[in-house]
Short mmCIF file of C-alpha atoms in Angstrom, two decimals:
data_model
loop_
_atom_site.label_atom_id
_atom_site.label_comp_id
_atom_site.label_asym_id
_atom_site.label_seq_id
_atom_site.Cartn_x
_atom_site.Cartn_y
_atom_site.Cartn_z
CA MET A 222 -25.22 -10.67 36.31
CA ASP A 223 -22.73 -13.49 36.70
CA LEU A 224 -24.13 -16.96 36.95
CA PHE A 225 -22.20 -19.82 38.49
CA TYR A 226 -22.53 -23.48 37.54
CA LEU A 227 -22.80 -25.78 40.54
CA PRO A 228 -24.17 -29.11 39.40
CA HIS A 229 -24.20 -30.88 42.76
CA LEU A 230 -25.87 -28.41 45.04
CA ASP A 231 -28.68 -30.56 46.37
CA LYS A 232 -29.32 -29.53 49.91
CA HIS A 233 -30.47 -26.30 51.44
CA ASP A 234 -27.82 -24.73 53.69
CA ALA A 235 -25.26 -26.71 51.76
CA VAL A 236 -21.81 -25.21 51.90
CA VAL A 237 -20.52 -24.13 48.53
CA GLU A 238 -16.85 -24.21 47.66
CA PHE A 239 -15.98 -22.23 44.54
CA SER A 240 -13.17 -23.35 42.23
CA PRO A 241 -9.90 -21.35 42.21
CA ASP A 242 -10.96 -19.63 38.96
CA GLU A 243 -14.39 -18.78 40.30
CA SER A 244 -12.91 -17.61 43.62
CA ARG A 245 -10.51 -15.29 41.87
CA HIS A 246 -13.36 -13.96 39.72
CA LEU A 247 -15.55 -13.33 42.78
CA CYS A 248 -12.81 -11.54 44.73
CA LYS A 249 -10.85 -9.65 42.11
CA VAL A 250 -13.28 -9.04 39.25
CA LEU A 251 -16.72 -8.89 40.85
CA ARG A 252 -15.19 -7.63 44.11
CA LYS A 253 -17.82 -9.33 46.18
CA ASN A 254 -17.78 -9.22 49.97
CA SER A 255 -18.85 -11.57 52.68
CA GLY A 256 -22.62 -11.35 52.97
CA ASP A 257 -23.14 -10.57 49.26
CA SER A 258 -25.26 -12.91 47.15
CA VAL A 259 -24.68 -14.52 43.79
CA TYR A 260 -26.80 -16.80 41.64
CA ALA A 261 -25.89 -20.30 40.57
CA THR A 262 -27.53 -23.07 38.59
CA ASN A 263 -27.26 -26.84 38.57
CA GLY A 264 -28.00 -26.83 34.84
CA LYS A 265 -31.22 -28.73 35.49
CA GLY A 266 -33.55 -25.78 35.86
CA ILE A 267 -32.75 -24.67 39.39
CA GLN A 268 -31.60 -21.18 40.30
CA TYR A 269 -29.74 -21.06 43.61
CA THR A 270 -29.06 -18.00 45.73
CA ILE A 271 -25.67 -18.29 47.39
CA GLU A 272 -24.66 -16.05 50.26
CA LEU A 273 -20.92 -15.58 50.23
CA GLN A 274 -19.11 -16.27 53.46
CA HIS A 275 -15.36 -16.57 53.33
CA MET A 276 -13.73 -14.47 50.58
CA ASN A 277 -10.44 -15.88 49.40
CA PRO A 278 -9.08 -15.50 45.84
CA ARG A 279 -8.16 -19.19 45.85
CA LYS A 280 -11.00 -20.68 47.86
CA THR A 281 -14.14 -18.67 48.38
CA THR A 282 -17.02 -20.35 50.19
CA GLY A 283 -20.69 -19.61 50.53
CA ILE A 284 -23.92 -21.10 51.73
CA ARG A 285 -27.02 -21.90 49.71
CA ILE A 286 -29.86 -19.81 51.11
CA GLY A 287 -32.53 -20.20 48.48
CA SER A 288 -33.59 -21.97 45.33
CA SER A 289 -36.27 -21.61 42.71
CA ILE A 290 -37.37 -23.48 39.62
CA VAL A 291 -36.81 -21.87 36.23
CA PRO A 292 -39.13 -23.10 33.47
CA PRO A 293 -37.42 -24.89 30.60
CA LEU A 294 -37.85 -24.22 26.90
CA PRO A 295 -41.45 -24.99 25.90
CA TYR A 296 -40.08 -27.42 23.31
CA GLU A 297 -37.44 -30.09 22.91
CA LEU A 298 -34.88 -29.75 20.15
CA HIS A 299 -32.47 -32.61 19.55
CA LEU A 300 -29.85 -31.97 16.89
CA ALA A 301 -27.82 -34.88 15.60
CA ILE A 302 -24.89 -33.28 13.80
CA ALA A 303 -21.70 -34.58 12.28
CA PRO A 304 -18.79 -32.80 14.02
CA THR A 305 -16.79 -30.67 11.63
CA LYS A 306 -13.16 -31.30 10.73
CA ASN A 307 -12.33 -27.89 12.21
CA ILE A 308 -13.43 -28.44 15.80
CA GLY A 309 -13.62 -24.68 16.38
CA ARG A 310 -16.64 -24.56 14.09
CA PHE A 311 -18.36 -27.30 16.06
CA GLU A 312 -17.59 -25.52 19.31
CA TRP A 313 -19.03 -22.32 17.85
CA PHE A 314 -22.19 -24.27 17.02
CA LEU A 315 -22.44 -25.60 20.61
CA GLU A 316 -22.19 -22.08 21.99
CA LYS A 317 -24.69 -20.52 19.60
CA ALA A 318 -27.15 -23.40 19.89
CA THR A 319 -27.11 -23.04 23.69
CA GLU A 320 -27.88 -19.33 23.38
CA ILE A 321 -30.65 -19.72 20.83
CA GLY A 322 -32.18 -22.81 22.43
CA ILE A 323 -31.42 -26.52 22.23
CA THR A 324 -32.04 -29.42 24.61
CA HIS A 325 -30.10 -32.38 23.23
CA ILE A 326 -27.05 -32.76 21.00
CA THR A 327 -25.78 -35.98 19.48
CA PRO A 328 -22.51 -35.86 17.54
CA LEU A 329 -22.98 -38.15 14.54
CA LEU A 330 -20.53 -40.50 12.89
CA CYS A 331 -21.39 -40.62 9.19
CA ASP A 332 -19.96 -42.16 6.05
CA HIS A 333 -18.53 -38.80 4.98
CA SER A 334 -17.50 -37.67 8.46
CA GLU A 335 -14.26 -35.72 8.50
CA ARG A 336 -14.02 -36.01 12.28
CA THR A 337 -14.26 -39.42 13.88
CA GLN A 338 -13.26 -38.53 17.42
CA ILE A 339 -14.39 -35.88 19.85
CA LYS A 340 -13.29 -34.81 23.32
CA MET A 341 -16.44 -34.98 25.41
CA GLU A 342 -14.99 -33.21 28.42
CA ARG A 343 -13.91 -30.20 26.40
CA LEU A 344 -17.24 -29.95 24.61
CA GLU A 345 -19.08 -30.20 27.94
CA LYS A 346 -17.01 -27.29 29.25
CA ILE A 347 -17.99 -25.22 26.24
CA LEU A 348 -21.66 -25.92 26.87
CA VAL A 349 -21.30 -24.92 30.53
CA ALA A 350 -19.48 -21.70 29.60
CA ALA A 351 -22.18 -20.87 27.05
CA LEU A 352 -24.90 -21.58 29.61
CA LYS A 353 -23.35 -19.27 32.18
CA GLN A 354 -22.75 -16.52 29.65
CA CYS A 355 -26.34 -16.48 28.40
CA GLN A 356 -27.66 -16.96 31.94
CA GLY A 357 -29.43 -20.16 31.08
CA TYR A 358 -30.54 -22.71 33.65
CA HIS A 359 -30.89 -25.79 31.49
CA LEU A 360 -27.68 -27.34 30.24
CA PRO A 361 -28.12 -29.04 26.85
CA ALA A 362 -27.51 -32.79 27.08
CA LEU A 363 -24.51 -33.90 25.04
CA PHE A 364 -24.50 -37.54 23.97
CA PRO A 365 -21.45 -39.52 22.85
CA LEU A 366 -20.44 -39.81 19.20
CA THR A 367 -23.08 -42.08 17.67
CA PRO A 368 -23.02 -43.94 14.35
CA PHE A 369 -25.69 -42.80 11.90
CA ASP A 370 -27.39 -46.20 11.73
CA SER A 371 -27.74 -46.40 15.52
CA PHE A 372 -29.18 -42.92 15.80
CA VAL A 373 -31.70 -43.55 13.04
CA SER A 374 -32.78 -46.81 14.72
CA GLN A 375 -33.37 -44.95 17.99
CA HIS A 376 -35.09 -41.96 16.38
CA PRO A 377 -37.20 -43.08 13.43
CA ASP A 378 -39.38 -39.95 13.81
CA ALA A 379 -36.46 -37.63 13.21
CA LEU A 380 -36.22 -35.21 10.29
CA ILE A 381 -33.20 -35.59 8.05
CA ALA A 382 -31.84 -32.48 6.34
CA HIS A 383 -29.76 -33.15 3.24
CA CYS A 384 -28.76 -31.67 -0.12
CA GLY A 385 -29.35 -34.79 -2.19
CA ALA A 386 -31.96 -35.29 -4.86
CA GLY A 387 -35.58 -35.99 -4.13
CA GLU A 388 -38.58 -34.26 -2.69
CA LYS A 389 -38.00 -32.53 0.64
CA LYS A 390 -40.22 -30.38 2.78
CA PRO A 391 -39.07 -27.05 4.19
CA LEU A 392 -38.10 -27.53 7.84
CA HIS A 393 -40.16 -24.56 9.02
CA SER A 394 -43.37 -26.23 7.85
CA LEU A 395 -42.75 -29.20 10.15
CA VAL A 396 -41.86 -27.49 13.41
CA GLN A 397 -44.79 -25.16 13.97
CA GLY A 398 -45.84 -25.91 17.52
CA THR A 399 -44.18 -29.33 17.47
CA GLN A 400 -43.15 -30.06 21.03
CA ARG A 401 -40.47 -32.65 20.20
CA ASN A 402 -38.11 -31.96 17.32
CA THR A 403 -35.24 -34.20 16.25
CA ILE A 404 -33.19 -33.12 13.24
CA LEU A 405 -30.19 -34.73 11.58
CA ILE A 406 -27.56 -32.49 9.96
CA GLY A 407 -24.91 -34.17 7.81
CA PRO A 408 -21.17 -33.58 7.38
CA GLU A 409 -19.64 -31.22 4.81
CA GLY A 410 -19.93 -33.88 2.12
CA ASP A 411 -23.60 -34.47 3.09
CA PHE A 412 -25.10 -37.80 4.05
CA SER A 413 -24.14 -40.65 1.73
CA ARG A 414 -26.58 -42.29 -0.65
CA CYS A 415 -26.64 -45.31 1.67
CA GLU A 416 -27.52 -43.17 4.63
CA ILE A 417 -30.29 -41.35 2.80
CA ALA A 418 -31.60 -44.69 1.52
CA LEU A 419 -31.63 -46.05 5.07
CA ALA A 420 -33.53 -42.98 6.27
CA GLN A 421 -36.01 -43.38 3.42
CA SER A 422 -36.48 -47.07 4.19
CA LYS A 423 -37.50 -46.03 7.72
CA LYS A 424 -39.93 -43.50 6.24
CA MET A 425 -38.08 -40.62 7.85
CA THR A 426 -39.14 -37.17 6.73
CA GLU A 427 -36.61 -35.47 4.46
CA VAL A 428 -36.25 -31.72 4.87
CA HIS A 429 -34.36 -28.80 3.42
CA LEU A 430 -33.30 -25.56 5.07
CA GLY A 431 -33.82 -23.24 2.11
CA SER A 432 -32.02 -22.89 -1.19
CA ARG A 433 -28.68 -21.60 0.08
CA ARG A 434 -25.67 -23.85 0.46
CA LEU A 435 -24.84 -23.88 4.19
CA ARG A 436 -21.90 -25.27 6.10
CA THR A 437 -22.75 -28.01 8.62
CA GLU A 438 -22.61 -25.72 11.64
CA THR A 439 -24.52 -22.95 9.86
CA ALA A 440 -27.25 -25.40 8.85
CA ALA A 441 -27.49 -26.51 12.47
CA ILE A 442 -27.83 -22.94 13.76
CA SER A 443 -30.37 -22.19 11.05
CA ALA A 444 -32.38 -25.18 12.28
CA CYS A 445 -32.17 -23.88 15.89
CA CYS A 446 -33.44 -20.46 14.76
CA THR A 447 -36.24 -22.04 12.73
CA VAL A 448 -37.55 -23.98 15.72
CA ALA A 449 -37.10 -21.04 18.13
CA LEU A 450 -39.04 -18.78 15.76
CA ALA A 451 -41.88 -21.29 15.53
CA TRP A 452 -42.31 -20.93 19.29
CA GLN A 453 -42.01 -17.13 19.56
CA MET B 1209 -16.89 -26.90 -7.14
CA ASP B 1210 -14.31 -24.21 -6.49
CA LEU B 1211 -15.32 -20.66 -7.21
CA PHE B 1212 -12.78 -17.92 -7.83
CA TYR B 1213 -13.26 -14.25 -7.08
CA LEU B 1214 -12.21 -11.97 -9.91
CA PRO B 1215 -13.74 -8.54 -9.35
CA HIS B 1216 -12.36 -6.81 -12.44
CA LEU B 1217 -13.15 -9.22 -15.21
CA ASP B 1218 -15.11 -6.94 -17.52
CA LYS B 1219 -14.38 -7.97 -21.03
CA HIS B 1220 -15.01 -11.14 -22.92
CA ASP B 1221 -11.81 -12.90 -23.98
CA ALA B 1222 -10.07 -11.03 -21.19
CA VAL B 1223 -6.93 -12.74 -20.00
CA VAL B 1224 -7.10 -13.83 -16.39
CA GLU B 1225 -4.05 -13.97 -14.19
CA PHE B 1226 -4.58 -15.96 -10.99
CA SER B 1227 -2.81 -14.97 -7.79
CA PRO B 1228 0.08 -17.17 -6.51
CA ASP B 1229 -2.26 -18.77 -3.93
CA GLU B 1230 -4.95 -19.44 -6.51
CA SER B 1231 -2.37 -20.73 -9.02
CA ARG B 1232 -0.97 -23.17 -6.49
CA HIS B 1233 -4.49 -24.30 -5.64
CA LEU B 1234 -5.37 -24.85 -9.30
CA CYS B 1235 -2.19 -26.81 -10.07
CA LYS B 1236 -1.51 -28.78 -6.91
CA VAL B 1237 -4.89 -29.21 -5.23
CA LEU B 1238 -7.45 -29.18 -8.03
CA ARG B 1239 -4.83 -30.59 -10.46
CA LYS B 1240 -6.37 -28.75 -13.37
CA ASN B 1241 -4.86 -28.92 -16.83
CA SER B 1242 -4.65 -26.55 -19.73
CA GLY B 1243 -8.04 -26.56 -21.45
CA ASP B 1244 -10.00 -27.25 -18.25
CA SER B 1245 -12.64 -24.75 -17.10
CA VAL B 1246 -13.31 -23.15 -13.74
CA TYR B 1247 -15.97 -20.73 -12.58
CA ALA B 1248 -15.36 -17.29 -11.20
CA THR B 1249 -17.48 -14.40 -9.99
CA ASN B 1250 -17.04 -10.66 -9.81
CA GLY B 1251 -19.16 -10.57 -6.67
CA LYS B 1252 -21.78 -8.50 -8.47
CA GLY B 1253 -23.93 -11.33 -9.75
CA ILE B 1254 -21.88 -12.50 -12.72
CA GLN B 1255 -20.66 -16.06 -13.15
CA TYR B 1256 -17.67 -16.34 -15.48
CA THR B 1257 -16.40 -19.44 -17.18
CA ILE B 1258 -12.62 -19.36 -17.41
CA GLU B 1259 -10.70 -21.70 -19.69
CA LEU B 1260 -7.30 -22.39 -18.21
CA GLN B 1261 -4.35 -21.82 -20.48
CA HIS B 1262 -0.91 -21.76 -18.89
CA MET B 1263 -0.60 -23.91 -15.78
CA ASN B 1264 2.06 -22.68 -13.39
CA PRO B 1265 1.90 -23.10 -9.61
CA ARG B 1266 2.98 -19.49 -9.20
CA LYS B 1267 1.22 -17.86 -12.12
CA THR B 1268 -1.59 -19.67 -13.87
CA THR B 1269 -3.44 -17.84 -16.64
CA GLY B 1270 -6.74 -18.36 -18.38
CA ILE B 1271 -9.15 -16.70 -20.71
CA ARG B 1272 -12.75 -15.72 -20.06
CA ILE B 1273 -14.94 -17.67 -22.45
CA GLY B 1274 -18.40 -17.10 -21.06
CA SER B 1275 -20.50 -15.24 -18.53
CA SER B 1276 -24.02 -15.42 -17.17
CA ILE B 1277 -26.11 -13.46 -14.73
CA VAL B 1278 -27.00 -15.07 -11.41
CA PRO B 1279 -30.13 -13.70 -9.77
CA PRO B 1280 -29.57 -11.96 -6.42
CA LEU B 1281 -31.44 -12.57 -3.20
CA PRO B 1282 -35.10 -11.60 -3.65
CA TYR B 1283 -34.72 -9.21 -0.71
CA GLU B 1284 -32.28 -6.70 0.72
CA LEU B 1285 -31.02 -7.13 4.23
CA HIS B 1286 -28.89 -4.40 5.76
CA LEU B 1287 -27.55 -5.16 9.22
CA ALA B 1288 -26.03 -2.35 11.24
CA ILE B 1289 -24.12 -4.08 14.02
CA ALA B 1290 -21.69 -2.94 16.68
CA PRO B 1291 -18.44 -4.90 16.18
CA THR B 1292 -17.65 -7.12 19.12
CA LYS B 1293 -14.61 -6.69 21.37
CA ASN B 1294 -13.46 -10.14 20.30
CA ILE B 1295 -13.06 -9.56 16.56
CA GLY B 1296 -13.21 -13.31 15.91
CA ARG B 1297 -16.88 -13.26 16.83
CA PHE B 1298 -17.56 -10.45 14.40
CA GLU B 1299 -15.69 -12.34 11.69
CA TRP B 1300 -17.82 -15.44 12.39
CA PHE B 1301 -20.87 -13.26 11.96
CA LEU B 1302 -19.63 -11.98 8.60
CA GLU B 1303 -19.05 -15.51 7.39
CA LYS B 1304 -22.37 -16.90 8.62
CA ALA B 1305 -24.36 -13.91 7.42
CA THR B 1306 -22.85 -14.31 3.93
CA GLU B 1307 -23.89 -17.97 3.89
CA ILE B 1308 -27.41 -17.39 5.16
CA GLY B 1309 -28.05 -14.24 3.12
CA ILE B 1310 -27.20 -10.57 3.63
CA THR B 1311 -26.69 -7.68 1.22
CA HIS B 1312 -25.30 -4.80 3.29
CA ILE B 1313 -23.34 -4.56 6.54
CA THR B 1314 -22.57 -1.39 8.47
CA PRO B 1315 -20.34 -1.67 11.53
CA LEU B 1316 -21.81 0.67 14.13
CA LEU B 1317 -20.06 2.88 16.64
CA CYS B 1318 -22.28 3.09 19.72
CA ASP B 1319 -22.10 4.58 23.19
CA HIS B 1320 -21.38 1.16 24.69
CA SER B 1321 -19.16 -0.06 21.86
CA GLU B 1322 -16.27 -2.17 23.04
CA ARG B 1323 -14.56 -1.94 19.68
CA THR B 1324 -13.97 1.46 18.15
CA GLN B 1325 -11.73 0.47 15.25
CA ILE B 1326 -11.96 -2.13 12.53
CA LYS B 1327 -9.66 -3.30 9.75
CA MET B 1328 -11.76 -2.98 6.63
CA GLU B 1329 -9.35 -4.85 4.39
CA ARG B 1330 -9.30 -7.90 6.63
CA LEU B 1331 -13.07 -7.95 6.98
CA GLU B 1332 -13.44 -7.63 3.19
CA LYS B 1333 -11.20 -10.66 2.74
CA ILE B 1334 -13.37 -12.64 5.13
CA LEU B 1335 -16.47 -11.75 3.14
CA VAL B 1336 -14.77 -12.81 -0.11
CA ALA B 1337 -13.63 -16.11 1.41
CA ALA B 1338 -17.15 -16.77 2.71
CA LEU B 1339 -18.62 -15.94 -0.70
CA LYS B 1340 -16.33 -18.35 -2.50
CA GLN B 1341 -16.91 -21.10 0.05
CA CYS B 1342 -20.70 -20.93 -0.19
CA GLN B 1343 -20.51 -20.42 -3.95
CA GLY B 1344 -22.30 -17.11 -3.83
CA TYR B 1345 -22.18 -14.54 -6.58
CA HIS B 1346 -23.18 -11.41 -4.70
CA LEU B 1347 -20.62 -10.05 -2.27
CA PRO B 1348 -22.26 -8.28 0.68
CA ALA B 1349 -21.40 -4.58 0.74
CA LEU B 1350 -19.36 -3.60 3.81
CA PHE B 1351 -19.57 0.03 4.83
CA PRO B 1352 -17.11 1.86 7.08
CA LEU B 1353 -17.57 2.13 10.85
CA THR B 1354 -20.46 4.57 11.25
CA PRO B 1355 -21.61 6.45 14.35
CA PHE B 1356 -25.07 5.49 15.58
CA ASP B 1357 -26.52 8.97 15.11
CA SER B 1358 -25.36 9.17 11.49
CA PHE B 1359 -26.77 5.77 10.62
CA VAL B 1360 -30.11 6.56 12.20
CA SER B 1361 -30.30 9.84 10.27
CA GLN B 1362 -29.67 8.00 7.01
CA HIS B 1363 -32.03 5.11 7.78
CA PRO B 1364 -35.06 6.37 9.71
CA ASP B 1365 -37.08 3.37 8.47
CA ALA B 1366 -34.76 0.89 10.12
CA LEU B 1367 -35.79 -1.50 12.87
CA ILE B 1368 -33.87 -1.28 16.12
CA ALA B 1369 -33.43 -4.43 18.19
CA HIS B 1370 -32.69 -3.85 21.86
CA CYS B 1371 -33.16 -5.34 25.33
CA GLY B 1372 -34.34 -2.17 27.03
CA ALA B 1373 -37.76 -1.51 28.49
CA GLY B 1374 -40.77 -0.64 26.41
CA GLU B 1375 -43.06 -2.21 23.91
CA LYS B 1376 -41.34 -4.01 21.06
CA LYS B 1377 -42.66 -6.06 18.18
CA PRO B 1378 -41.22 -9.45 17.30
CA LEU B 1379 -38.89 -9.07 14.31
CA HIS B 1380 -40.49 -11.92 12.39
CA SER B 1381 -43.80 -10.07 12.24
CA LEU B 1382 -42.18 -7.16 10.41
CA VAL B 1383 -40.19 -8.95 7.73
CA GLN B 1384 -42.81 -11.13 6.05
CA GLY B 1385 -42.33 -10.36 2.37
CA THR B 1386 -40.64 -7.03 3.09
CA GLN B 1387 -38.28 -6.39 0.23
CA ARG B 1388 -35.99 -3.94 2.06
CA ASN B 1389 -34.97 -4.71 5.61
CA THR B 1390 -32.64 -2.64 7.75
CA ILE B 1391 -31.98 -3.78 11.30
CA LEU B 1392 -29.77 -2.33 14.02
CA ILE B 1393 -28.10 -4.68 16.50
CA GLY B 1394 -26.40 -3.13 19.51
CA PRO B 1395 -23.17 -3.94 21.35
CA GLU B 1396 -22.89 -6.34 24.31
CA GLY B 1397 -24.04 -3.62 26.69
CA ASP B 1398 -27.02 -2.88 24.40
CA PHE B 1399 -27.84 0.54 22.98
CA SER B 1400 -27.69 3.36 25.53
CA ARG B 1401 -30.77 5.16 26.80
CA CYS B 1402 -29.79 8.14 24.69
CA GLU B 1403 -29.55 6.04 21.57
CA ILE B 1404 -32.91 4.39 22.17
CA ALA B 1405 -34.44 7.79 22.88
CA LEU B 1406 -33.02 9.11 19.61
CA ALA B 1407 -34.46 6.14 17.74
CA GLN B 1408 -37.83 6.71 19.40
CA SER B 1409 -37.76 10.40 18.55
CA LYS B 1410 -37.38 9.40 14.90
CA LYS B 1411 -40.33 7.01 15.27
CA MET B 1412 -38.16 4.02 14.49
CA THR B 1413 -39.75 0.64 15.05
CA GLU B 1414 -38.39 -1.17 18.10
CA VAL B 1415 -38.12 -4.94 17.83
CA HIS B 1416 -37.11 -7.94 19.85
CA LEU B 1417 -35.65 -11.25 18.70
CA GLY B 1418 -37.40 -13.50 21.21
CA SER B 1419 -37.05 -13.93 24.94
CA ARG B 1420 -33.56 -15.42 25.07
CA ARG B 1421 -30.53 -13.35 25.91
CA LEU B 1422 -28.32 -13.37 22.79
CA ARG B 1423 -24.78 -12.16 22.18
CA THR B 1424 -24.44 -9.42 19.57
CA GLU B 1425 -23.26 -11.73 16.82
CA THR B 1426 -25.88 -14.36 17.69
CA ALA B 1427 -28.64 -11.77 17.57
CA ALA B 1428 -27.38 -10.70 14.16
CA ILE B 1429 -27.38 -14.25 12.79
CA SER B 1430 -30.81 -14.85 14.29
CA ALA B 1431 -32.02 -11.76 12.41
CA CYS B 1432 -30.50 -13.09 9.15
CA CYS B 1433 -32.28 -16.44 9.66
CA THR B 1434 -35.57 -14.70 10.46
CA VAL B 1435 -35.51 -12.71 7.23
CA ALA B 1436 -34.32 -15.69 5.15
CA LEU B 1437 -37.14 -17.82 6.55
CA ALA B 1438 -39.71 -15.16 5.70
CA TRP B 1439 -38.66 -15.56 2.06
CA GLN B 1440 -38.49 -19.34 1.88
#
């Protein structure tokens, strides 16, 4: 079942104009006809039923004939993660996290960050593509690249996952039935001593994700799975 | 810490000849000198200490001066998974599964398989690279592409994860402290009715991985995380 992303479809009976790519897909791949229906989402929990009207491989139009509310995840999961040097790995994380379940993503700028710039528009497109593919109705929120200190100031209740010394709790023990989860995942070189000290000074809870050495994006997906499992 | 993969290093005092790529890496990147040590593994749980002797960016040699046994995962995890049409996704799975923890992988040939051929040598290389990167000492075993019926005959105790109708148990409930785990993950179009019927006729346990719709490779990684978590 193909799902279309139409973020600005507010009004009933609103006319829908599909993009050239979507139009081509509707006409040539899905081979839809006038009068057929497709589903769309605004990424904010609404499922729209669109009745197709004018079929044109460059500009197909339709009309919104119905809408319903799709319940969100029963939990919030906010991952603050240092983007990887190889952006493909970060993009893979965005896709997998969307499939498994995530509500908020903040790219982090850390002392050991290997990537200090990101292209928001491209990353947003990846999230939208992942949402459509897994037929989700709630687009994860992607925040701008945020310095570690700022994020920690805004989220003192967050859990910080790191490989440094010291006593850490297993993540799974802290997310059982916890409705709001915020987890920080460091860059390949881990959080710096300064960053961990700052987190400790704010009494943030330090966690580990098991005894295996995981890449940044793998640690992040492992965290997504851990939270999802706690709510199964 | 760089880890080298030397599968045939059996004897103490054996002379080690590094490949041209490894030699260049040792001389130009790691800037090692004669007398320095590096670690290597044979992928079967042995950690070797190699003392470098002749430094040459095309042909560095060393001598094995020590070895120790590294304990394996406390569990076995055998994933039988239909390779994805996009081989990159399957390669990501191999890499992530090696990081998170897996012992055996069987590529499956199913009714709805979109990929009916695989390049074993390339996939082996990916597993080796993943092992070295995550500093693992136990290379996952990769079996040849196996038809569904054959695999099911050989592994009647396996769990089969599918999206079809019927009562299924959550995977996590079946892997708590289970030392041997074998799980089948179907292709994008899921297992066929015939395949599920065959599994049912053999009284195989049917499982689900939660309520979200997951791609093949995501389902496989989710299964790896679920088993790893059960053993944390």
